[in-house]
mmCIF file of C-alpha atoms and ligand atoms in Angstrom:
data_model
loop_
_atom_site.group_PDB
_atom_site.id
_atom_site.type_symbol
_atom_site.label_atom_id
_atom_site.label_comp_id
_atom_site.label_asym_id
_atom_site.label_seq_id
_atom_site.Cartn_x
_atom_site.Cartn_y
_atom_site.Cartn_z
ATOM 1 C CA MET A 1 83.119 74.505 123.272
ATOM 2 C CA ALA A 2 82.274 77.865 123.693
ATOM 3 C CA LEU A 3 79.750 80.550 123.861
ATOM 4 C CA ILE A 4 79.801 82.093 120.651
ATOM 5 C CA VAL A 5 78.105 85.192 119.959
ATOM 6 C CA GLN A 6 77.556 86.005 116.567
ATOM 7 C CA LYS A 7 75.631 88.869 114.540
ATOM 8 C CA TYR A 8 74.904 89.174 110.699
ATOM 9 C CA GLY A 9 73.873 92.129 109.230
ATOM 10 C CA GLY A 10 70.705 93.184 106.466
ATOM 11 C CA THR A 11 73.032 92.202 103.183
ATOM 12 C CA SER A 12 74.156 88.658 105.137
ATOM 13 C CA VAL A 13 70.659 88.426 105.428
ATOM 14 C CA GLY A 14 69.148 90.470 102.985
ATOM 15 C CA SER A 15 67.392 86.999 100.726
ATOM 16 C CA VAL A 16 66.099 83.764 101.448
ATOM 17 C CA GLU A 17 69.321 81.957 100.027
ATOM 18 C CA ARG A 18 71.046 84.356 102.008
ATOM 19 C CA ILE A 19 69.363 83.790 105.419
ATOM 20 C CA GLN A 20 69.976 79.421 104.758
ATOM 21 C CA ALA A 21 73.697 80.481 104.159
ATOM 22 C CA VAL A 22 73.818 81.754 106.799
ATOM 23 C CA ALA A 23 71.844 78.751 109.258
ATOM 24 C CA ALA A 24 74.293 76.392 107.161
ATOM 25 C CA ARG A 25 77.277 77.909 108.555
ATOM 26 C CA VAL A 26 75.455 78.427 112.769
ATOM 27 C CA GLN A 27 74.804 75.271 112.237
ATOM 28 C CA ARG A 28 79.019 74.287 111.475
ATOM 29 C CA TRP A 29 79.922 76.416 114.265
ATOM 30 C CA ARG A 30 77.006 74.264 116.880
ATOM 31 C CA ASN A 31 78.826 70.819 115.270
ATOM 32 C CA ASP A 32 81.725 71.944 116.324
ATOM 33 C CA GLY A 33 80.872 72.258 120.458
ATOM 34 C CA HIS A 34 80.427 75.614 120.729
ATOM 35 C CA ASP A 35 76.577 77.427 122.051
ATOM 36 C CA VAL A 36 75.277 80.246 119.627
ATOM 37 C CA VAL A 37 73.501 83.186 120.075
ATOM 38 C CA VAL A 38 73.709 84.975 116.507
ATOM 39 C CA VAL A 39 72.123 88.210 115.919
ATOM 40 C CA VAL A 40 70.101 89.321 113.180
ATOM 41 C CA SER A 41 69.810 92.606 111.016
ATOM 42 C CA ALA A 42 66.420 93.622 109.324
ATOM 43 C CA MET A 43 66.931 92.265 105.449
ATOM 44 C CA SER A 44 69.709 94.263 104.209
ATOM 45 C CA GLY A 45 67.265 97.613 102.739
ATOM 46 C CA GLU A 46 64.488 97.187 105.091
ATOM 47 C CA THR A 47 64.782 100.072 107.896
ATOM 48 C CA ASN A 48 65.170 102.426 105.274
ATOM 49 C CA ARG A 49 61.687 101.540 103.235
ATOM 50 C CA LEU A 50 60.007 101.301 106.642
ATOM 51 C CA ILE A 51 61.171 104.646 107.644
ATOM 52 C CA ALA A 52 60.249 105.711 104.518
ATOM 53 C CA LEU A 53 56.180 104.528 105.108
ATOM 54 C CA ALA A 54 56.497 105.972 108.521
ATOM 55 C CA GLU A 55 57.309 109.992 106.178
ATOM 56 C CA GLU A 56 54.752 109.059 103.718
ATOM 57 C CA ILE A 57 52.016 109.765 106.154
ATOM 58 C CA GLN A 58 53.457 111.216 108.921
ATOM 59 C CA PRO A 59 56.194 113.615 107.724
ATOM 60 C CA GLU A 60 57.759 114.032 111.558
ATOM 61 C CA PRO A 61 57.163 110.065 112.888
ATOM 62 C CA THR A 62 55.685 109.434 117.143
ATOM 63 C CA ALA A 63 59.272 108.283 118.397
ATOM 64 C CA ARG A 64 57.240 105.240 119.697
ATOM 65 C CA GLU A 65 55.380 103.977 117.082
ATOM 66 C CA LEU A 66 58.286 104.640 114.399
ATOM 67 C CA ASP A 67 59.951 102.221 116.780
ATOM 68 C CA VAL A 68 57.174 100.502 117.268
ATOM 69 C CA LEU A 69 57.601 99.952 113.093
ATOM 70 C CA LEU A 70 61.267 99.318 112.566
ATOM 71 C CA SER A 71 61.234 96.773 115.324
ATOM 72 C CA THR A 72 59.345 94.274 113.154
ATOM 73 C CA GLY A 73 62.743 94.241 110.478
ATOM 74 C CA GLU A 74 64.213 92.879 112.947
ATOM 75 C CA GLN A 75 61.720 90.180 114.008
ATOM 76 C CA VAL A 76 61.171 89.211 110.612
ATOM 77 C CA THR A 77 64.731 88.361 110.098
ATOM 78 C CA THR A 78 65.193 85.932 112.960
ATOM 79 C CA ALA A 79 62.172 83.923 113.103
ATOM 80 C CA LEU A 80 63.315 82.856 108.862
ATOM 81 C CA LEU A 81 66.147 82.389 110.408
ATOM 82 C CA SER A 82 65.324 80.010 112.984
ATOM 83 C CA MET A 83 63.513 78.097 110.018
ATOM 84 C CA ALA A 84 66.368 77.794 107.959
ATOM 85 C CA LEU A 85 68.359 76.310 111.025
ATOM 86 C CA HIS A 86 65.153 74.211 111.416
ATOM 87 C CA SER A 87 64.453 72.795 107.838
ATOM 88 C CA LEU A 88 68.645 71.733 109.136
ATOM 89 C CA GLY A 89 67.307 69.587 112.042
ATOM 90 C CA CYS A 90 69.003 72.432 114.477
ATOM 91 C CA SER A 91 67.355 72.746 116.919
ATOM 92 C CA ALA A 92 67.004 77.037 117.298
ATOM 93 C CA VAL A 93 64.279 79.740 118.887
ATOM 94 C CA SER A 94 63.951 83.372 117.672
ATOM 95 C CA LEU A 95 63.635 86.308 120.860
ATOM 96 C CA ASN A 96 62.365 90.066 120.187
ATOM 97 C CA GLY A 97 64.072 92.072 122.764
ATOM 98 C CA GLY A 98 60.979 92.070 124.556
ATOM 99 C CA GLN A 99 61.637 88.491 124.946
ATOM 100 C CA VAL A 100 64.660 88.125 125.805
ATOM 101 C CA ARG A 101 64.547 91.844 127.943
ATOM 102 C CA VAL A 102 66.759 93.920 127.294
ATOM 103 C CA LEU A 103 66.424 96.323 128.864
ATOM 104 C CA THR A 104 66.804 100.123 127.598
ATOM 105 C CA ASP A 105 65.936 104.157 128.672
ATOM 106 C CA THR A 106 63.038 105.908 127.096
ATOM 107 C CA ALA A 107 64.513 107.622 124.089
ATOM 108 C CA HIS A 108 62.718 106.614 121.296
ATOM 109 C CA THR A 109 65.483 105.675 118.330
ATOM 110 C CA LYS A 110 68.326 106.331 120.256
ATOM 111 C CA ALA A 111 67.701 104.227 123.258
ATOM 112 C CA ARG A 112 70.681 103.036 125.400
ATOM 113 C CA ILE A 113 70.521 99.595 126.595
ATOM 114 C CA LYS A 114 71.134 99.122 130.599
ATOM 115 C CA SER A 115 70.373 95.292 131.246
ATOM 116 C CA ILE A 116 69.724 92.444 129.593
ATOM 117 C CA ASP A 117 68.581 89.158 131.233
ATOM 118 C CA LYS A 118 70.446 86.560 130.535
ATOM 119 C CA GLU A 119 68.283 83.218 131.880
ATOM 120 C CA ARG A 120 65.878 82.824 129.253
ATOM 121 C CA ILE A 121 68.278 82.570 126.708
ATOM 122 C CA GLN A 122 71.162 80.947 128.523
ATOM 123 C CA SER A 123 67.652 78.128 129.051
ATOM 124 C CA HIS A 124 66.997 77.781 125.952
ATOM 125 C CA LEU A 125 70.847 76.949 125.305
ATOM 126 C CA GLN A 126 71.115 74.517 128.447
ATOM 127 C CA GLN A 127 68.938 72.104 126.434
ATOM 128 C CA GLY A 128 70.512 72.713 123.226
ATOM 129 C CA ALA A 129 69.103 75.219 120.838
ATOM 130 C CA VAL A 130 70.834 78.153 119.138
ATOM 131 C CA VAL A 131 69.417 81.329 120.902
ATOM 132 C CA VAL A 132 68.390 84.108 117.728
ATOM 133 C CA VAL A 133 68.048 87.169 119.039
ATOM 134 C CA ALA A 134 66.424 90.595 116.853
ATOM 135 C CA GLY A 135 68.761 93.012 117.188
ATOM 136 C CA PHE A 136 68.227 96.544 117.489
ATOM 137 C CA GLN A 137 66.184 96.836 119.714
ATOM 138 C CA GLY A 138 64.580 96.578 123.838
ATOM 139 C CA VAL A 139 62.165 97.378 125.358
ATOM 140 C CA ASP A 140 61.566 100.625 128.503
ATOM 141 C CA GLN A 141 60.942 100.422 131.356
ATOM 142 C CA ASP A 142 56.856 99.641 130.678
ATOM 143 C CA ASN A 143 57.436 97.590 127.961
ATOM 144 C CA ASN A 144 57.589 100.041 125.903
ATOM 145 C CA ILE A 145 59.699 98.726 122.337
ATOM 146 C CA THR A 146 62.753 101.212 121.544
ATOM 147 C CA THR A 147 65.620 100.709 118.683
ATOM 148 C CA LEU A 148 68.701 101.732 119.580
ATOM 149 C CA GLY A 149 70.460 103.795 116.141
ATOM 150 C CA ARG A 150 70.740 103.446 113.153
ATOM 151 C CA GLY A 151 73.336 100.588 112.866
ATOM 152 C CA GLY A 152 72.422 99.301 116.564
ATOM 153 C CA SER A 153 71.968 95.504 116.276
ATOM 154 C CA ASP A 154 76.280 95.649 116.674
ATOM 155 C CA THR A 155 75.272 97.012 120.095
ATOM 156 C CA THR A 156 72.613 94.865 120.728
ATOM 157 C CA ALA A 157 75.371 92.123 119.655
ATOM 158 C CA VAL A 158 78.221 93.116 122.125
ATOM 159 C CA ALA A 159 76.073 94.054 124.726
ATOM 160 C CA LEU A 160 74.600 90.586 124.843
ATOM 161 C CA ALA A 161 78.151 88.429 124.356
ATOM 162 C CA ALA A 162 79.281 91.035 127.667
ATOM 163 C CA ALA A 163 75.967 90.276 129.306
ATOM 164 C CA LEU A 164 77.178 86.430 129.054
ATOM 165 C CA SER A 165 81.046 86.546 129.300
ATOM 166 C CA ALA A 166 80.650 84.975 125.392
ATOM 167 C CA SER A 167 83.963 84.406 124.281
ATOM 168 C CA GLU A 168 83.744 86.444 121.630
ATOM 169 C CA CYS A 169 81.840 88.588 119.752
ATOM 170 C CA GLN A 170 81.885 87.321 115.566
ATOM 171 C CA ILE A 171 80.184 90.510 113.481
ATOM 172 C CA TYR A 172 79.691 88.998 110.307
ATOM 173 C CA THR A 173 79.801 91.331 107.207
ATOM 174 C CA ASP A 174 80.585 92.239 103.661
ATOM 175 C CA VAL A 175 84.192 92.932 103.842
ATOM 176 C CA ASP A 176 85.796 90.424 105.794
ATOM 177 C CA GLY A 177 87.680 92.692 107.869
ATOM 178 C CA VAL A 178 89.494 96.030 108.953
ATOM 179 C CA TYR A 179 91.956 96.905 106.070
ATOM 180 C CA THR A 180 95.011 99.421 107.117
ATOM 181 C CA THR A 181 92.900 101.660 104.462
ATOM 182 C CA ASP A 182 90.449 102.099 101.536
ATOM 183 C CA PRO A 183 90.580 98.782 99.290
ATOM 184 C CA ARG A 184 89.236 101.340 96.696
ATOM 185 C CA VAL A 185 91.986 104.270 97.369
ATOM 186 C CA VAL A 186 94.703 101.338 98.137
ATOM 187 C CA GLY A 187 95.086 98.631 95.836
ATOM 188 C CA ASN A 188 97.477 96.405 98.289
ATOM 189 C CA ALA A 189 95.627 97.595 101.445
ATOM 190 C CA ARG A 190 95.841 94.616 103.622
ATOM 191 C CA ARG A 191 93.479 93.047 105.804
ATOM 192 C CA LEU A 192 94.514 93.341 109.641
ATOM 193 C CA ASP A 193 94.883 90.105 111.738
ATOM 194 C CA LYS A 194 94.260 92.901 114.502
ATOM 195 C CA ILE A 195 93.647 95.472 115.729
ATOM 196 C CA THR A 196 93.184 97.724 118.998
ATOM 197 C CA PHE A 197 89.129 98.665 120.180
ATOM 198 C CA GLU A 198 91.402 102.779 120.090
ATOM 199 C CA GLU A 199 92.805 102.340 117.342
ATOM 200 C CA MET A 200 89.423 100.656 115.835
ATOM 201 C CA LEU A 201 87.429 103.561 117.151
ATOM 202 C CA GLU A 202 90.148 106.460 115.295
ATOM 203 C CA MET A 203 89.352 104.390 112.976
ATOM 204 C CA SER A 204 85.333 104.398 112.264
ATOM 205 C CA SER A 205 84.878 107.602 113.700
ATOM 206 C CA LEU A 206 86.853 108.746 110.567
ATOM 207 C CA GLY A 207 85.156 107.151 107.909
ATOM 208 C CA SER A 208 85.798 102.947 107.967
ATOM 209 C CA LYS A 209 82.100 102.055 108.580
ATOM 210 C CA VAL A 210 82.613 98.497 108.839
ATOM 211 C CA LEU A 211 80.971 98.976 112.311
ATOM 212 C CA GLN A 212 79.148 101.005 114.239
ATOM 213 C CA ILE A 213 81.496 103.148 117.071
ATOM 214 C CA ARG A 214 79.101 102.756 120.210
ATOM 215 C CA ALA A 215 79.548 99.131 119.678
ATOM 216 C CA VAL A 216 83.684 99.552 119.850
ATOM 217 C CA GLU A 217 83.253 101.162 122.055
ATOM 218 C CA PHE A 218 80.809 99.361 124.320
ATOM 219 C CA ALA A 219 83.282 95.792 123.441
ATOM 220 C CA GLY A 220 85.847 97.737 124.881
ATOM 221 C CA LYS A 221 84.540 98.930 127.815
ATOM 222 C CA TYR A 222 84.127 95.944 128.632
ATOM 223 C CA ALA A 223 86.732 93.682 127.197
ATOM 224 C CA VAL A 224 84.734 91.683 124.813
ATOM 225 C CA PRO A 225 87.203 90.295 121.409
ATOM 226 C CA LEU A 226 85.386 91.500 118.795
ATOM 227 C CA ARG A 227 85.761 89.517 115.445
ATOM 228 C CA VAL A 228 84.888 91.719 111.724
ATOM 229 C CA LEU A 229 84.126 88.698 109.491
ATOM 230 C CA SER A 230 82.572 88.091 106.316
ATOM 231 C CA SER A 231 79.628 85.994 105.496
ATOM 232 C CA PHE A 232 80.337 85.494 102.297
ATOM 233 C CA GLU A 233 84.294 83.708 102.199
ATOM 234 C CA GLU A 234 85.858 81.933 104.948
ATOM 235 C CA GLY A 235 88.157 83.585 106.139
ATOM 236 C CA PRO A 236 89.822 84.548 109.904
ATOM 237 C CA GLY A 237 88.553 87.982 109.620
ATOM 238 C CA THR A 238 89.890 90.704 112.001
ATOM 239 C CA LEU A 239 90.428 89.971 115.841
ATOM 240 C CA ILE A 240 89.646 93.737 118.182
ATOM 241 C CA THR A 241 90.864 93.734 121.339
ATOM 242 C CA LEU A 242 92.573 95.270 124.092
ATOM 243 C CA GLU A 243 96.123 96.208 123.918
ATOM 244 C CA ASP A 244 98.243 93.454 125.313
ATOM 245 C CA GLU A 245 102.393 91.918 124.914
ATOM 246 C CA SER A 246 101.597 91.615 121.829
ATOM 247 C CA THR A 247 100.907 94.732 120.540
ATOM 248 C CA VAL A 248 104.231 95.942 122.000
ATOM 249 C CA GLU A 249 105.889 93.683 118.572
ATOM 250 C CA ALA A 250 102.597 95.477 117.157
ATOM 251 C CA PRO A 251 103.148 97.832 113.473
ATOM 252 C CA VAL A 252 103.782 101.355 114.614
ATOM 253 C CA ILE A 253 101.167 102.027 112.664
ATOM 254 C CA SER A 254 98.142 100.404 112.127
ATOM 255 C CA GLY A 255 96.228 102.208 109.135
ATOM 256 C CA ILE A 256 95.444 105.657 107.573
ATOM 257 C CA ALA A 257 91.409 106.235 107.643
ATOM 258 C CA PHE A 258 90.380 109.520 106.002
ATOM 259 C CA ASN A 259 87.122 111.358 105.034
ATOM 260 C CA ARG A 260 86.085 113.797 102.995
ATOM 261 C CA ASP A 261 82.601 114.713 105.081
ATOM 262 C CA GLU A 262 83.910 118.005 105.960
ATOM 263 C CA ALA A 263 85.072 122.168 105.697
ATOM 264 C CA LYS A 264 86.602 124.226 107.279
ATOM 265 C CA LEU A 265 86.432 127.783 108.218
ATOM 266 C CA THR A 266 88.819 130.566 109.545
ATOM 267 C CA VAL A 267 88.567 133.702 111.033
ATOM 268 C CA VAL A 268 91.304 136.822 109.882
ATOM 269 C CA GLY A 269 92.421 139.375 111.771
ATOM 270 C CA ILE A 270 90.936 138.620 115.546
ATOM 271 C CA PRO A 271 92.390 141.343 118.271
ATOM 272 C CA ASP A 272 94.388 138.774 119.906
ATOM 273 C CA ILE A 273 92.371 138.895 123.860
ATOM 274 C CA PRO A 274 90.439 136.537 125.816
ATOM 275 C CA GLY A 275 87.678 134.961 125.686
ATOM 276 C CA VAL A 276 87.879 136.086 121.693
ATOM 277 C CA ALA A 277 88.170 131.056 121.053
ATOM 278 C CA TYR A 278 85.283 131.181 122.829
ATOM 279 C CA ARG A 279 82.982 133.890 121.604
ATOM 280 C CA ILE A 280 83.603 132.131 118.445
ATOM 281 C CA LEU A 281 82.553 128.876 119.292
ATOM 282 C CA GLY A 282 80.134 129.278 121.795
ATOM 283 C CA PRO A 283 77.577 129.814 119.060
ATOM 284 C CA ILE A 284 78.693 127.168 116.917
ATOM 285 C CA SER A 285 78.307 124.590 119.662
ATOM 286 C CA ASP A 286 75.184 126.139 120.829
ATOM 287 C CA ALA A 287 74.238 125.394 117.393
ATOM 288 C CA ASN A 288 74.161 122.166 117.868
ATOM 289 C CA ILE A 289 77.067 121.821 115.037
ATOM 290 C CA GLU A 290 80.033 119.782 115.655
ATOM 291 C CA VAL A 291 83.787 121.444 115.379
ATOM 292 C CA ASP A 292 86.507 118.611 114.591
ATOM 293 C CA VAL A 293 90.384 120.425 114.424
ATOM 294 C CA ILE A 294 90.452 123.232 115.556
ATOM 295 C CA VAL A 295 93.511 125.437 114.815
ATOM 296 C CA GLN A 296 94.671 129.125 116.075
ATOM 297 C CA ASN A 297 98.565 130.923 115.547
ATOM 298 C CA VAL A 298 100.539 133.094 118.100
ATOM 299 C CA ALA A 299 99.476 135.823 116.793
ATOM 300 C CA GLU A 300 102.598 138.827 115.776
ATOM 301 C CA ASP A 301 100.335 141.997 115.188
ATOM 302 C CA ASN A 302 97.779 141.550 118.001
ATOM 303 C CA THR A 303 95.620 140.044 115.798
ATOM 304 C CA THR A 304 96.030 136.059 114.923
ATOM 305 C CA ASP A 305 93.513 133.947 112.910
ATOM 306 C CA LEU A 306 90.845 130.542 113.497
ATOM 307 C CA THR A 307 90.505 127.936 111.802
ATOM 308 C CA PHE A 308 88.270 125.018 112.131
ATOM 309 C CA THR A 309 86.285 122.631 110.837
ATOM 310 C CA VAL A 310 82.922 120.469 110.675
ATOM 311 C CA HIS A 311 80.343 118.789 108.638
ATOM 312 C CA ARG A 312 80.008 119.381 105.095
ATOM 313 C CA ASN A 313 76.498 120.098 105.785
ATOM 314 C CA ASP A 314 77.496 122.621 108.408
ATOM 315 C CA MET A 315 78.873 124.790 107.269
ATOM 316 C CA ALA A 316 77.095 127.120 105.311
ATOM 317 C CA ARG A 317 74.804 127.711 108.610
ATOM 318 C CA ALA A 318 78.379 127.683 110.655
ATOM 319 C CA ALA A 319 79.629 130.663 107.835
ATOM 320 C CA GLU A 320 76.710 132.470 109.142
ATOM 321 C CA ILE A 321 76.824 132.375 112.385
ATOM 322 C CA LEU A 322 80.416 133.277 111.745
ATOM 323 C CA GLN A 323 80.123 136.267 110.271
ATOM 324 C CA ASN A 324 78.081 137.726 112.702
ATOM 325 C CA THR A 325 80.462 136.719 115.381
ATOM 326 C CA ALA A 326 83.341 138.230 113.812
ATOM 327 C CA GLU A 327 81.588 141.490 113.031
ATOM 328 C CA GLN A 328 81.165 142.173 116.783
ATOM 329 C CA LEU A 329 84.794 141.674 117.313
ATOM 330 C CA GLY A 330 86.368 144.345 114.517
ATOM 331 C CA ALA A 331 87.556 140.534 112.281
ATOM 332 C CA SER A 332 88.342 141.523 108.956
ATOM 333 C CA GLU A 333 87.181 138.084 107.807
ATOM 334 C CA VAL A 334 85.664 135.233 107.281
ATOM 335 C CA ARG A 335 86.958 132.561 104.982
ATOM 336 C CA THR A 336 85.342 129.448 103.834
ATOM 337 C CA ASP A 337 86.721 126.109 102.568
ATOM 338 C CA ASP A 338 85.102 123.264 101.748
ATOM 339 C CA LYS A 339 87.155 122.053 99.284
ATOM 340 C CA ILE A 340 88.963 119.250 101.503
ATOM 341 C CA ALA A 341 89.687 116.067 102.994
ATOM 342 C CA LYS A 342 91.402 115.140 106.521
ATOM 343 C CA LEU A 343 93.460 112.102 106.804
ATOM 344 C CA SER A 344 95.131 110.482 109.823
ATOM 345 C CA ILE A 345 97.453 108.084 111.039
ATOM 346 C CA VAL A 346 96.288 106.061 113.374
ATOM 347 C CA GLY A 347 98.906 103.206 115.842
ATOM 348 C CA VAL A 348 99.632 103.217 119.857
ATOM 349 C CA GLY A 349 102.825 102.178 118.930
ATOM 350 C CA MET A 350 102.897 105.483 118.112
ATOM 351 C CA ARG A 351 103.096 105.638 122.488
ATOM 352 C CA SER A 352 106.964 104.682 122.262
ATOM 353 C CA HIS A 353 108.039 105.847 118.974
ATOM 354 C CA ALA A 354 109.769 109.032 118.114
ATOM 355 C CA GLY A 355 109.889 110.460 114.792
ATOM 356 C CA VAL A 356 106.383 109.390 113.316
ATOM 357 C CA ALA A 357 105.278 112.982 112.386
ATOM 358 C CA SER A 358 107.955 114.137 110.745
ATOM 359 C CA LYS A 359 108.164 110.637 108.711
ATOM 360 C CA MET A 360 104.733 111.180 107.626
ATOM 361 C CA PHE A 361 105.683 115.435 106.841
ATOM 362 C CA GLY A 362 108.364 113.527 104.620
ATOM 363 C CA ALA A 363 106.356 111.139 102.526
ATOM 364 C CA LEU A 364 103.485 114.450 101.976
ATOM 365 C CA ALA A 365 106.251 116.138 101.370
ATOM 366 C CA GLN A 366 107.405 113.994 98.257
ATOM 367 C CA ASP A 367 104.466 113.816 96.787
ATOM 368 C CA ASN A 368 104.671 118.002 97.459
ATOM 369 C CA VAL A 369 100.877 117.521 98.940
ATOM 370 C CA ASN A 370 100.410 121.187 101.178
ATOM 371 C CA ILE A 371 99.919 120.825 104.424
ATOM 372 C CA GLN A 372 97.103 122.403 105.784
ATOM 373 C CA LEU A 373 96.468 121.950 109.151
ATOM 374 C CA ILE A 374 97.602 120.148 111.511
ATOM 375 C CA THR A 375 96.583 117.770 115.101
ATOM 376 C CA THR A 376 97.683 115.583 117.122
ATOM 377 C CA SER A 377 96.542 112.753 119.835
ATOM 378 C CA GLU A 378 98.582 110.369 121.370
ATOM 379 C CA ILE A 379 97.983 107.750 119.131
ATOM 380 C CA LYS A 380 97.003 109.251 116.657
ATOM 381 C CA ILE A 381 98.703 111.745 113.690
ATOM 382 C CA SER A 382 96.065 113.980 111.553
ATOM 383 C CA VAL A 383 96.484 116.751 108.518
ATOM 384 C CA VAL A 384 93.874 118.007 105.734
ATOM 385 C CA VAL A 385 95.285 118.430 102.794
ATOM 386 C CA ASP A 386 93.455 120.137 99.247
ATOM 387 C CA GLU A 387 91.063 117.577 98.447
ATOM 388 C CA LYS A 388 92.692 116.611 95.801
ATOM 389 C CA PHE A 389 95.471 115.194 96.951
ATOM 390 C CA LEU A 390 93.365 112.919 99.321
ATOM 391 C CA GLU A 391 94.242 109.720 97.257
ATOM 392 C CA LEU A 392 97.906 110.693 96.481
ATOM 393 C CA ALA A 393 98.476 111.605 100.540
ATOM 394 C CA VAL A 394 96.396 108.228 101.511
ATOM 395 C CA ARG A 395 99.107 106.170 98.778
ATOM 396 C CA SER A 396 102.370 107.205 99.503
ATOM 397 C CA LEU A 397 101.431 107.207 103.911
ATOM 398 C CA HIS A 398 100.260 103.965 103.441
ATOM 399 C CA GLU A 399 103.910 103.111 101.216
ATOM 400 C CA ALA A 400 106.325 105.404 103.029
ATOM 401 C CA PHE A 401 104.989 103.117 106.302
ATOM 402 C CA GLU A 402 104.973 99.570 104.291
ATOM 403 C CA LEU A 403 101.405 98.945 105.176
ATOM 404 C CA ASP A 404 101.124 96.477 103.021
ATOM 405 C CA GLN A 405 103.557 94.327 104.417
ATOM 406 C CA ALA A 406 102.515 91.897 107.241
ATOM 407 C CA VAL A 407 104.126 91.942 110.703
HETATM 408 N N1 LIG B 501 68.252 97.795 110.659
HETATM 409 C C1 LIG B 501 68.755 98.577 111.446
HETATM 410 C C2 LIG B 501 69.084 99.461 110.586
HETATM 411 O O1 LIG B 501 69.110 99.018 109.119
HETATM 412 C C3 LIG B 501 69.866 98.583 112.335
HETATM 413 C C4 LIG B 501 71.074 97.618 111.642
HETATM 414 O O2 LIG B 501 70.331 97.059 110.869
HETATM 415 O O3 LIG B 501 71.500 96.615 112.777
HETATM 416 O O4 LIG B 501 69.613 100.588 111.178
HETATM 417 MG MG1 MG B 502 72.750 97.525 110.064
#
């Protein structure tokens, strides 16, 4: 008998039939003797629909009112799911963020949770009820409704699991777990039984959008075991946990993440003097443009080149700023390229294994994939390549590291 927090995303509660299926699943957990707290998202498409409505009236909706509006989506699904449980004869009660008292700061539309009252939830649980909580929302100290940012229901679920010391936080979604890489690119990509928080962060920040990044950070910080599973089929899903002894035996590489969202900018022929990196990147960050990979080489002829990547949507603006700086510095040229892709191999096992990078480069060489940039961290090696070679590169690395094979 354990306390489980389950979170169902928008597609899982996207219709009456699906809500009924969720209710049946919740009831099975109850019948097995578990206490269950359920966190729900709004029905799929609902949050977007509400935002569009708001924007028809006010192009940049007042944030406080937008939160009042958006929070209704999750309130609908808590009530419907509770009703579905009642009609199965299962005791259940719905609570919105304010009723639980999920206390947040006042940053409307991107609020952060400060604390969660557990008394009310616990007393409902003691009376044998399933507690159905509206995800994505809270209240500030003056009881203004706040929301946590898109995808925020994951964070609600993890925060509740942490507050209630739940045995597990289960995130039910439309995929049956975290994969070694995108199965649409590599046919024999494999569902991972287990992955560490750190690896999951690298995988999700690179585009495996299974979980909200903030929720993974939160779960890692409070050591809440997190499980991603399908709400449409039975299966163990993927458990996201702390690194432990069993991870020592784990594969060197857990997965391959990639994205096509970045663009590359290079300033060529910069005088090689102190402060140029700062003068080039300062104005970029002042413009609130996030920089990812940065590479600068050793200078030979008293000039150097500096290359970095930004989100593709920011490339034009970044290029404009660079033109300016380049002229001031007397650099010879600014080059841009948005036909690039970044891919990374990720794995905590890298820490204790040599030769991972050379194996990666060897596999890419064999397939004639030219590497443009390389960066590494303790548990990740990333390369930037021409986007037309991305899929080939991912497949060849998946094969080289035998990621299709269970360990
Ligand atoms: N309904 C919100 C959204 O669509 C929160 C969530 O689904 O997690 O972003
Ligand atoms: Mg969602």
